[in-house]
PDB file of C-alpha atoms in Angstrom:
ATOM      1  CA  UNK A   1      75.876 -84.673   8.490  1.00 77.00           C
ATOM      2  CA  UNK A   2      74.540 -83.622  11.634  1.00 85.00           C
ATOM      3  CA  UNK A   3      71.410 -84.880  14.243  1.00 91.00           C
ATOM      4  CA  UNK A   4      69.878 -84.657  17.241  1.00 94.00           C
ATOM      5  CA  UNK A   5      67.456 -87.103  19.478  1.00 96.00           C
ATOM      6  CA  UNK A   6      65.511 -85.588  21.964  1.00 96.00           C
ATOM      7  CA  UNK A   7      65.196 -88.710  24.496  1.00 94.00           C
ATOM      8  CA  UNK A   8      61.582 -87.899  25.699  1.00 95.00           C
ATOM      9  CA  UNK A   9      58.676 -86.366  23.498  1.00 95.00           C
ATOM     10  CA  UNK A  10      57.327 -85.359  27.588  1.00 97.00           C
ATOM     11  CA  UNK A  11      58.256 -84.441  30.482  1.00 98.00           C
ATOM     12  CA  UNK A  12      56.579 -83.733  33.760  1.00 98.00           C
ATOM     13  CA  UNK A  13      57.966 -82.632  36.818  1.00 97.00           C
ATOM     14  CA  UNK A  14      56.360 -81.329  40.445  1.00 98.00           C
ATOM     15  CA  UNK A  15      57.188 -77.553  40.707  1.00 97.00           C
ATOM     16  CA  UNK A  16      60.284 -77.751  43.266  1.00 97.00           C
ATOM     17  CA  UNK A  17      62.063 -80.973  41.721  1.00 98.00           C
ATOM     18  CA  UNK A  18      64.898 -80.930  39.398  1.00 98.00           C
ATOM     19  CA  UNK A  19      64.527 -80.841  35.479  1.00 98.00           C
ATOM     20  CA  UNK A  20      66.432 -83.033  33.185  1.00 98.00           C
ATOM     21  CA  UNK A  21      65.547 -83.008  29.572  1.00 98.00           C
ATOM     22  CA  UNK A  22      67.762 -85.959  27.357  1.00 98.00           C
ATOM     23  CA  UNK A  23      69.436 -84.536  24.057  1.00 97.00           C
ATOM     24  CA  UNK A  24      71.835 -87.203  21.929  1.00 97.00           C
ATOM     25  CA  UNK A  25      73.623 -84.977  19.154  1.00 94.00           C
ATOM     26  CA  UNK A  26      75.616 -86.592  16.058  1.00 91.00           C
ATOM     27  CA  UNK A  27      77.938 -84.534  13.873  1.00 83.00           C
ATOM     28  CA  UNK A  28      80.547 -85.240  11.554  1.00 76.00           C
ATOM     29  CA  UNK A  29      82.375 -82.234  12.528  1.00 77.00           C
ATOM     30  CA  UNK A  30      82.965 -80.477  15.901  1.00 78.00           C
ATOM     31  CA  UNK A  31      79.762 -79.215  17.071  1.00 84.00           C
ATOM     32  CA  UNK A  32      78.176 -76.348  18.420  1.00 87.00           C
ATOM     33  CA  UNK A  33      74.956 -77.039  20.668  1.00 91.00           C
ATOM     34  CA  UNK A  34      72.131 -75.260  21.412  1.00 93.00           C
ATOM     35  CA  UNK A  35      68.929 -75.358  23.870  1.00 96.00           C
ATOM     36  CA  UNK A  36      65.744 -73.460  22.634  1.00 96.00           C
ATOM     37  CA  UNK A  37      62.485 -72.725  24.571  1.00 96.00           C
ATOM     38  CA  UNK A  38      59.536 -71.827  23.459  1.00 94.00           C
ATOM     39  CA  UNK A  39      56.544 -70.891  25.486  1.00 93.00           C
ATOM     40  CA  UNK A  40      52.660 -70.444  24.312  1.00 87.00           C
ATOM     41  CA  UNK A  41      52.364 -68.002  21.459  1.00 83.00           C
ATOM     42  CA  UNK A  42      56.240 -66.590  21.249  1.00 87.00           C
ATOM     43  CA  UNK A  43      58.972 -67.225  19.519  1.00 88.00           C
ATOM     44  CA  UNK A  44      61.715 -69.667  20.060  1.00 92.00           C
ATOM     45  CA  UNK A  45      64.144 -68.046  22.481  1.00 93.00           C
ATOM     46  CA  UNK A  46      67.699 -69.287  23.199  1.00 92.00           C
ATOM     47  CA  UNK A  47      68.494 -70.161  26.408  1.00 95.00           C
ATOM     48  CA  UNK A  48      72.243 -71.530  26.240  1.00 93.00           C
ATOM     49  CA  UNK A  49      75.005 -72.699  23.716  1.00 90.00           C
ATOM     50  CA  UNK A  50      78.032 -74.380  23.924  1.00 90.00           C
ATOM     51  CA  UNK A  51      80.954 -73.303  21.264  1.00 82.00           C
ATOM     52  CA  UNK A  52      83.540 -75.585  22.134  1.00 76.00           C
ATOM     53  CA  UNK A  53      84.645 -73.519  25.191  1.00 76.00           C
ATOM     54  CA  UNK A  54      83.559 -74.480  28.666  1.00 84.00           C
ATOM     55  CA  UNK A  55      81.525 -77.902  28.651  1.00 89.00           C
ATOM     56  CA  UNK A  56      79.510 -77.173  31.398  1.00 94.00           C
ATOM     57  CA  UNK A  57      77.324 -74.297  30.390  1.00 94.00           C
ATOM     58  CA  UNK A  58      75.035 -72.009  32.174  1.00 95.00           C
ATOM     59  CA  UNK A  59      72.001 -70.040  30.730  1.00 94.00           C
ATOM     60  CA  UNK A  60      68.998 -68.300  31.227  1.00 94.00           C
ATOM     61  CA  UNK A  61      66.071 -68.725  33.788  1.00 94.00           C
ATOM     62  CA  UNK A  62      68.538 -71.489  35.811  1.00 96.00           C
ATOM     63  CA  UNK A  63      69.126 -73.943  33.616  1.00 97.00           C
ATOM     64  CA  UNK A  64      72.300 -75.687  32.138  1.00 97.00           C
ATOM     65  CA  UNK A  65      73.731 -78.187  30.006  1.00 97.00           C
ATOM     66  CA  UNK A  66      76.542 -80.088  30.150  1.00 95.00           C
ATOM     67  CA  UNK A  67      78.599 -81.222  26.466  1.00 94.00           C
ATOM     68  CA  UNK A  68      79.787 -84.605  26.905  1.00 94.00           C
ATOM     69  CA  UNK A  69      81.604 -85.763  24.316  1.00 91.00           C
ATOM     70  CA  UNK A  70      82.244 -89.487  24.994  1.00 92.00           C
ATOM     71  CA  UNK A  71      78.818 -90.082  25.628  1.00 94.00           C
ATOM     72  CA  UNK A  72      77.315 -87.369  22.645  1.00 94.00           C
ATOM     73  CA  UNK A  73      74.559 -85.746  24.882  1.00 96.00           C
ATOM     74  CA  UNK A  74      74.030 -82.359  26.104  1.00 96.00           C
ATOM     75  CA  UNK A  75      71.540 -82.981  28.475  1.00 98.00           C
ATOM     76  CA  UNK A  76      69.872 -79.386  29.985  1.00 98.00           C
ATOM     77  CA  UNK A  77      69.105 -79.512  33.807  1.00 98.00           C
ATOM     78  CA  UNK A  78      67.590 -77.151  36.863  1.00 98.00           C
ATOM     79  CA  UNK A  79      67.955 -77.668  40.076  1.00 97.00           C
ATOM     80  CA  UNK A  80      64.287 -76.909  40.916  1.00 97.00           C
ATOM     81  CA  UNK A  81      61.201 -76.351  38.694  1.00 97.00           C
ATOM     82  CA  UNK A  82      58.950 -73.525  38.058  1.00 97.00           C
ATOM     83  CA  UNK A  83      55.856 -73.115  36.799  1.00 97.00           C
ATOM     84  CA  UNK A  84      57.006 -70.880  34.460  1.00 96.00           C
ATOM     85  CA  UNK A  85      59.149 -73.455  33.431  1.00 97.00           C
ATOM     86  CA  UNK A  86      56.541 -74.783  31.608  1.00 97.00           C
ATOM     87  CA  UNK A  87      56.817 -74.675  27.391  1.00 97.00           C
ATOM     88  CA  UNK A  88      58.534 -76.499  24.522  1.00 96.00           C
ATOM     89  CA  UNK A  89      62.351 -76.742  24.431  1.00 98.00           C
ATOM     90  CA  UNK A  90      64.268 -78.306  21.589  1.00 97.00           C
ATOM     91  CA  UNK A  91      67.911 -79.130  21.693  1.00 97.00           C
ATOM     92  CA  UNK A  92      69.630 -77.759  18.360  1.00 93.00           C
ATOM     93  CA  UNK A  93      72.993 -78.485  16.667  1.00 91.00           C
ATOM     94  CA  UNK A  94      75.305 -76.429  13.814  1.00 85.00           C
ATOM     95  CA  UNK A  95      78.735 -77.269  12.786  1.00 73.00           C
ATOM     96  CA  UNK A  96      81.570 -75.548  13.120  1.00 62.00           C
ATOM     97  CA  UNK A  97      82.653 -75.217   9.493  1.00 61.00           C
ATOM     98  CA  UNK A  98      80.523 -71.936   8.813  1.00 57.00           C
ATOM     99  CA  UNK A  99      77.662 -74.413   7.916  1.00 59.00           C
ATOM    100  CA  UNK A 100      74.832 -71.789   8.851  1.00 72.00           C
ATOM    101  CA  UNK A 101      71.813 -74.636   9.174  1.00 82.00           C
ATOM    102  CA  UNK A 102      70.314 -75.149  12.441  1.00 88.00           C
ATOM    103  CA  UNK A 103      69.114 -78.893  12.983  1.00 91.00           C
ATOM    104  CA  UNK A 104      66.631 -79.079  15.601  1.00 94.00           C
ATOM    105  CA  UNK A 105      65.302 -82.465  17.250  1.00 95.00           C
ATOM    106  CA  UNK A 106      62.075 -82.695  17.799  1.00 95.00           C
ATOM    107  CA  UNK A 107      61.058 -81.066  20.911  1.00 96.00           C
ATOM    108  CA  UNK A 108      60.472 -82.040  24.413  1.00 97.00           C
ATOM    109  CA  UNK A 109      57.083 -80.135  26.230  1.00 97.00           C
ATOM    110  CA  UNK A 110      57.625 -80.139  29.629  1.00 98.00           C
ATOM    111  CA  UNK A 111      55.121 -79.717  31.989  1.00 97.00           C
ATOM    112  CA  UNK A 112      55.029 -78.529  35.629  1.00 97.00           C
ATOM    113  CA  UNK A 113      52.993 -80.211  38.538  1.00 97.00           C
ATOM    114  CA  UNK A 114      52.089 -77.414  40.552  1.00 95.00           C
TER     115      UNK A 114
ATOM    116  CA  UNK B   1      63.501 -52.536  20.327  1.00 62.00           C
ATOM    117  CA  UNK B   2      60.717 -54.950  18.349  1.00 78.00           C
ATOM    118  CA  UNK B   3      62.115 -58.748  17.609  1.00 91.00           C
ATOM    119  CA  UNK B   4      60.980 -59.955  14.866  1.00 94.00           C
ATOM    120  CA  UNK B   5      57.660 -59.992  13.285  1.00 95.00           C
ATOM    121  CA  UNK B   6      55.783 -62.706  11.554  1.00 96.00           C
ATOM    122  CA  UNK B   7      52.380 -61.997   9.748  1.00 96.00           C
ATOM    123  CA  UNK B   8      49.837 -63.694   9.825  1.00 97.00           C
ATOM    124  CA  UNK B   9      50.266 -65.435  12.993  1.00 95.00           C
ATOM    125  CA  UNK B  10      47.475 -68.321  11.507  1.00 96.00           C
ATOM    126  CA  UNK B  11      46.471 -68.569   7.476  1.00 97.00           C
ATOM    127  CA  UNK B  12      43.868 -71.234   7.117  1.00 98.00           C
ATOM    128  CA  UNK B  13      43.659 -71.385   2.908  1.00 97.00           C
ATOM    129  CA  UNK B  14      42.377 -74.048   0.391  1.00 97.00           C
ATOM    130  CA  UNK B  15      44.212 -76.645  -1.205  1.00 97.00           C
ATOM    131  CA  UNK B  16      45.382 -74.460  -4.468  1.00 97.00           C
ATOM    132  CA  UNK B  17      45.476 -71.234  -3.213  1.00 97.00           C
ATOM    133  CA  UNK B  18      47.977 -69.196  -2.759  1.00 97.00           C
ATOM    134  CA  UNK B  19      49.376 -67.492   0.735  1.00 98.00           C
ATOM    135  CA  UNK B  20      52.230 -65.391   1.037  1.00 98.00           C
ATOM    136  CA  UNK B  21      54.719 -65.128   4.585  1.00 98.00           C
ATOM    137  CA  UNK B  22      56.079 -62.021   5.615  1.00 98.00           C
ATOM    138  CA  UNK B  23      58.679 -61.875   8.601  1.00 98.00           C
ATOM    139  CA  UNK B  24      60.525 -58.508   9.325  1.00 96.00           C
ATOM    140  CA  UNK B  25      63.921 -59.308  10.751  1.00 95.00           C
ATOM    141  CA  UNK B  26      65.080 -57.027  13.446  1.00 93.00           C
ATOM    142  CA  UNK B  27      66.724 -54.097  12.180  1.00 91.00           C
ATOM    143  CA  UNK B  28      70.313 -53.645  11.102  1.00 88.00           C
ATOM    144  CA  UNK B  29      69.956 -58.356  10.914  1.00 90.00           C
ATOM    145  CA  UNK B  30      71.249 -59.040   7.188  1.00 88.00           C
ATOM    146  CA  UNK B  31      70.943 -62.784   8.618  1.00 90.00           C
ATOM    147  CA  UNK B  32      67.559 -64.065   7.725  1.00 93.00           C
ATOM    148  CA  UNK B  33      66.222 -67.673   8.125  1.00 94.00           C
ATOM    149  CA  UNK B  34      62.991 -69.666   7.032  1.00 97.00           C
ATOM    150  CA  UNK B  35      62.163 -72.724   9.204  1.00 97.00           C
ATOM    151  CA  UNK B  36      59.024 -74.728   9.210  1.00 97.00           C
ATOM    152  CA  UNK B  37      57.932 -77.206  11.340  1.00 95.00           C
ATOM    153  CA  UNK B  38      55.545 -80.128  10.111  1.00 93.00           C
ATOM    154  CA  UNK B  39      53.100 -81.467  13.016  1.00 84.00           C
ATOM    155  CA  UNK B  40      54.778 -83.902  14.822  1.00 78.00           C
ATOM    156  CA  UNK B  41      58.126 -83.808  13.038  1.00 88.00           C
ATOM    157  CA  UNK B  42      61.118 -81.236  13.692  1.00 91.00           C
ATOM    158  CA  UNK B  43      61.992 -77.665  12.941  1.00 95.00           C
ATOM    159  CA  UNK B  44      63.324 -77.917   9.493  1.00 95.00           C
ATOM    160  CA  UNK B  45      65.882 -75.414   7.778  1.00 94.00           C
ATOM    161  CA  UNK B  46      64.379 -73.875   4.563  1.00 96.00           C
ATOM    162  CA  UNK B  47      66.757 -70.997   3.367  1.00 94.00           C
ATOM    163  CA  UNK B  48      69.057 -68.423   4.261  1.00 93.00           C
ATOM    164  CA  UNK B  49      69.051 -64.640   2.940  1.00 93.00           C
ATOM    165  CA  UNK B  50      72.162 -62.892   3.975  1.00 90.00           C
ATOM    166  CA  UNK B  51      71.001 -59.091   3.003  1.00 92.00           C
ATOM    167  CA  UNK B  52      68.570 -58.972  -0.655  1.00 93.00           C
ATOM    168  CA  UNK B  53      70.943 -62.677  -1.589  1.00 93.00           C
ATOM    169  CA  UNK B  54      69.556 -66.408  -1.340  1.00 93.00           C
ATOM    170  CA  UNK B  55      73.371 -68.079   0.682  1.00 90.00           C
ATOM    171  CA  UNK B  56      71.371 -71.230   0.994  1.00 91.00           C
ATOM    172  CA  UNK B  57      68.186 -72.426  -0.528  1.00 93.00           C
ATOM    173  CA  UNK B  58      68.895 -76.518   0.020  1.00 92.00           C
ATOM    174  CA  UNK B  59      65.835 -76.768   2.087  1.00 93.00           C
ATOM    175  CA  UNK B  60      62.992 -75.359  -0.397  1.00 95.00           C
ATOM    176  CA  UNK B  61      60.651 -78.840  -0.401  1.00 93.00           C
ATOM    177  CA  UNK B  62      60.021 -77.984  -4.033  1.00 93.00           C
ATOM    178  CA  UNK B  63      59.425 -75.054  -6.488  1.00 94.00           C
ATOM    179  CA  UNK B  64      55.772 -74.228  -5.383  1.00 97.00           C
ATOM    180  CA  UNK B  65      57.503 -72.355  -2.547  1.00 97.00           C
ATOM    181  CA  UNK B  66      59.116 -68.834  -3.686  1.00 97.00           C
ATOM    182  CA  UNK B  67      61.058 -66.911  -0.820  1.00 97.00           C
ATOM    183  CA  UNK B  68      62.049 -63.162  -1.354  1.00 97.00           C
ATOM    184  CA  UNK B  69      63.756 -60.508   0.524  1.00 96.00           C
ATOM    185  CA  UNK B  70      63.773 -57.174  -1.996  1.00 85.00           C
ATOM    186  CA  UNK B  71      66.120 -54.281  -0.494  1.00 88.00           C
ATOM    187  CA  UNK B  72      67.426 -56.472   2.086  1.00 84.00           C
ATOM    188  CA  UNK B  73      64.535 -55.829   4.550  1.00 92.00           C
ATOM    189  CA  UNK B  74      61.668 -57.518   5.199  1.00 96.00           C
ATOM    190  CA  UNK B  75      61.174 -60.737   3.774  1.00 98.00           C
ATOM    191  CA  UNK B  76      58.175 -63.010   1.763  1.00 98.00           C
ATOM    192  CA  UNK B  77      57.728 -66.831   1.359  1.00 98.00           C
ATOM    193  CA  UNK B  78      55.064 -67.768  -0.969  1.00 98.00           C
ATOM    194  CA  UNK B  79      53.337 -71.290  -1.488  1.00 97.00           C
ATOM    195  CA  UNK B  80      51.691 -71.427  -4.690  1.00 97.00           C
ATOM    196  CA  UNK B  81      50.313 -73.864  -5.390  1.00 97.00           C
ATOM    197  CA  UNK B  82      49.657 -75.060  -1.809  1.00 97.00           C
ATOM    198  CA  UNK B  83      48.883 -78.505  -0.795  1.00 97.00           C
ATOM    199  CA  UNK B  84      47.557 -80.255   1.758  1.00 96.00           C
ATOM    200  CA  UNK B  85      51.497 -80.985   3.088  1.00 95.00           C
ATOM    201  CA  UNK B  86      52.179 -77.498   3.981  1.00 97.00           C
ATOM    202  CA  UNK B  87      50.154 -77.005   6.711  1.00 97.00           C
ATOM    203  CA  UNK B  88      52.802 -76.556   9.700  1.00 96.00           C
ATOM    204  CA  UNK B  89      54.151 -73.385  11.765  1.00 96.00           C
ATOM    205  CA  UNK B  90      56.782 -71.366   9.688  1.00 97.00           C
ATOM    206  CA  UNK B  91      59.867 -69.394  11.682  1.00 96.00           C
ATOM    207  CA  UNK B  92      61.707 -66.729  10.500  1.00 96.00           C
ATOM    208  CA  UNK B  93      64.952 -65.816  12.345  1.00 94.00           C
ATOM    209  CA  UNK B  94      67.550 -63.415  11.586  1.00 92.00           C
ATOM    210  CA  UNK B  95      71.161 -62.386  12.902  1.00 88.00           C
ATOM    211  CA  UNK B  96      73.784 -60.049  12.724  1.00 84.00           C
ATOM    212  CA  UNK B  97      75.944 -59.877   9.801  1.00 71.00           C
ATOM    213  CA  UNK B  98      79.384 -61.155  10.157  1.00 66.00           C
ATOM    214  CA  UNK B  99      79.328 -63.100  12.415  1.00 65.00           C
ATOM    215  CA  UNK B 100      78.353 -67.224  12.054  1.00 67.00           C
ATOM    216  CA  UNK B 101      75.470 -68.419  13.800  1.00 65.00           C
ATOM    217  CA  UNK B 102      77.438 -70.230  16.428  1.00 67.00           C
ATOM    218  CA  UNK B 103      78.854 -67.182  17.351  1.00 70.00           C
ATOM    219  CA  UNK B 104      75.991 -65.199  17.219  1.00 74.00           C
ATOM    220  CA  UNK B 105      72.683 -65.489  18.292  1.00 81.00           C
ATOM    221  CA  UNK B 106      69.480 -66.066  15.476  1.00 87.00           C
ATOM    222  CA  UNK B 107      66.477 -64.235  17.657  1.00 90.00           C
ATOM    223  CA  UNK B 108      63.326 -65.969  15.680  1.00 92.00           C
ATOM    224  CA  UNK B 109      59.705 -64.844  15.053  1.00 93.00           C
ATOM    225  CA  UNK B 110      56.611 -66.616  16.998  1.00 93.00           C
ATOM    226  CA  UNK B 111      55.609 -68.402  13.974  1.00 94.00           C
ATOM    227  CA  UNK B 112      52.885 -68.057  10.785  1.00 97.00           C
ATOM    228  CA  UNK B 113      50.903 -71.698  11.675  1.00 96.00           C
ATOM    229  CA  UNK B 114      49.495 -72.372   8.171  1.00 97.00           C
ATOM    230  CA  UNK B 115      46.537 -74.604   7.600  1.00 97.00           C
ATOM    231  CA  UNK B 116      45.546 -76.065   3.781  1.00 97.00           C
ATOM    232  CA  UNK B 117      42.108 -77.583   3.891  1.00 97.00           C
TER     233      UNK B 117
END
C-alpha cells in the first residue's frame, strides 16, 4: 500500500521569498516520488522525480525536492518565487515493483504575493 | 508535436444520461491512463490500457463506467448511467511502451471536468 499527505491544502508566498510545499509519502515498498504542477486550464506537467538515485533532486522552472527517508517527506523547494509560480502542485508516489498506479495527495495551490 | 487531447474540456449532463470521454494519447504512447479527481478529494487511478488491452482496471468505481481503446489509439470512457457522484475532472495520460512509469514519464491531458445535475 502506498500514500501521500500533502501538509498544507495553501500556500502563499511574496514573489521573491522561498517556496516550500510539505509532502509525507508511505509505501510498503521502495518508492519512487513525484512532484506535479498544474497551472489554469493545462494539464498536469511533471516537474521532478526521484528513482532511488540521487536524493536531492532538481527539476524544472527552479525547484527541487529532497527524499528523506528517515523522516518520509519529499518536500519541493525554490529559492525565490515567481509569479508564474503560481498553480496547483501535487506530490505523487508509485512503487518500485512495476506497480503502474500513480497515487496522488491531494494538492497544494500555491499562490504568489506580487 | 500535440500532447494529449481530452474532449470535451466541460460536459454538464443530467443525472441518467449518458456522456462519453475521449482522450488521444500522444502518438507512438501504448501507455494510457484514466484518472479522475472528485472535488476536494485526490487524483484517483481508474485504469490502465497498454495498446487495445485493459493491464489494470482496479479503479473502475463500478460497472456504469465502460472504458475503451479500439486499435490501440485513441481512447473512450463512458458513464452510463451517470449520477450525481461523477461530477469531477477526468485525466488521461499516456507513456511510452516498455518502459515502467517510474522510469518514464506519463505526459497527461488538461482534463474533461464533468458536471451531473
Amino acid at each position: 500500500a502506498q500514500s501521500v499527505t500533502q501538509l498544507d491544502s495553501h500556500v502563499s508566498v511574496s514573489e521573491g521569498t522561498p517556496v516550500l510545499l510539505r509532502c509525507n509519502y508511505s509505501s510498503s515498498y521502495s518508492p519512487s516520488l513525484f512532484w506535479y504542477v498544474q497551472h489554469p486550464n493545462k494539464g498536469l506537467q511533471l516537474l521532478l522525480k526521484y528513482t532511488s538515485a540521487a536524493t536531492l533532486v532538481k527539476g524544472i522552472n527552479g525547484f527541487e525536492a529532497e527524499f528523506k527517508k528517515s523522516e518520509t517527506s519529499f518536500h519541493l523547494t525554490k529559492p525565490s518565487a515567481h509569479m508564474s509560480d503560481a498553480a496547483e502542485y501535487f506530490c505523487v508516489v508509485t512503487s518500485n515493483f512495476g506497480n503502474e498506479k500513480l497515487t496522488f495527495g491531494t494538492g497544494t495551490r500555491l499562490t504568489i504575493i506580487p | 508535436e500535440a500532447g494529449v487531447t481530452q474532449f470535451p474540456s466541460h460536459s454538464v449532463i443530467e443525472k441518467g444520461q449518458t456522456v462519453t470521454l475521449r482522450c488521444d494519447p500522444i502518438s507512438g504512447h501504448d501507455n494510457l491512463y484514466w484518472y479522475r479527481r472528485v472535488m476536494g478529494k485526490e487524483i484517483k487511478f481508474l485504469l490502465h490500457f497498454v495498446k487495445e488491452s485493459k493491464q489494470d482496471e482496479s479503479g473502475m468505481p463500478n460497472n456504469r463506467f465502460l472504458a475503451e481503446r479500439t486499435g490501440g489509439t485513441y481512447s473512450t470512457l463512458k458513464v452510463q448511467p451517470a449520477e450525481l457522484e461523477d461530477s469531477g475532472v477526468y485525466f488521461c495520460a499516456s507513456s511510452q511502451m516498455g518502459q515502467v512509469i517510474r522510469d518514464t514519464e506519463a505526459f497527461f491531458g488538461q482534463g474533461t471536468r464533468l458536471t451531473v445535475v
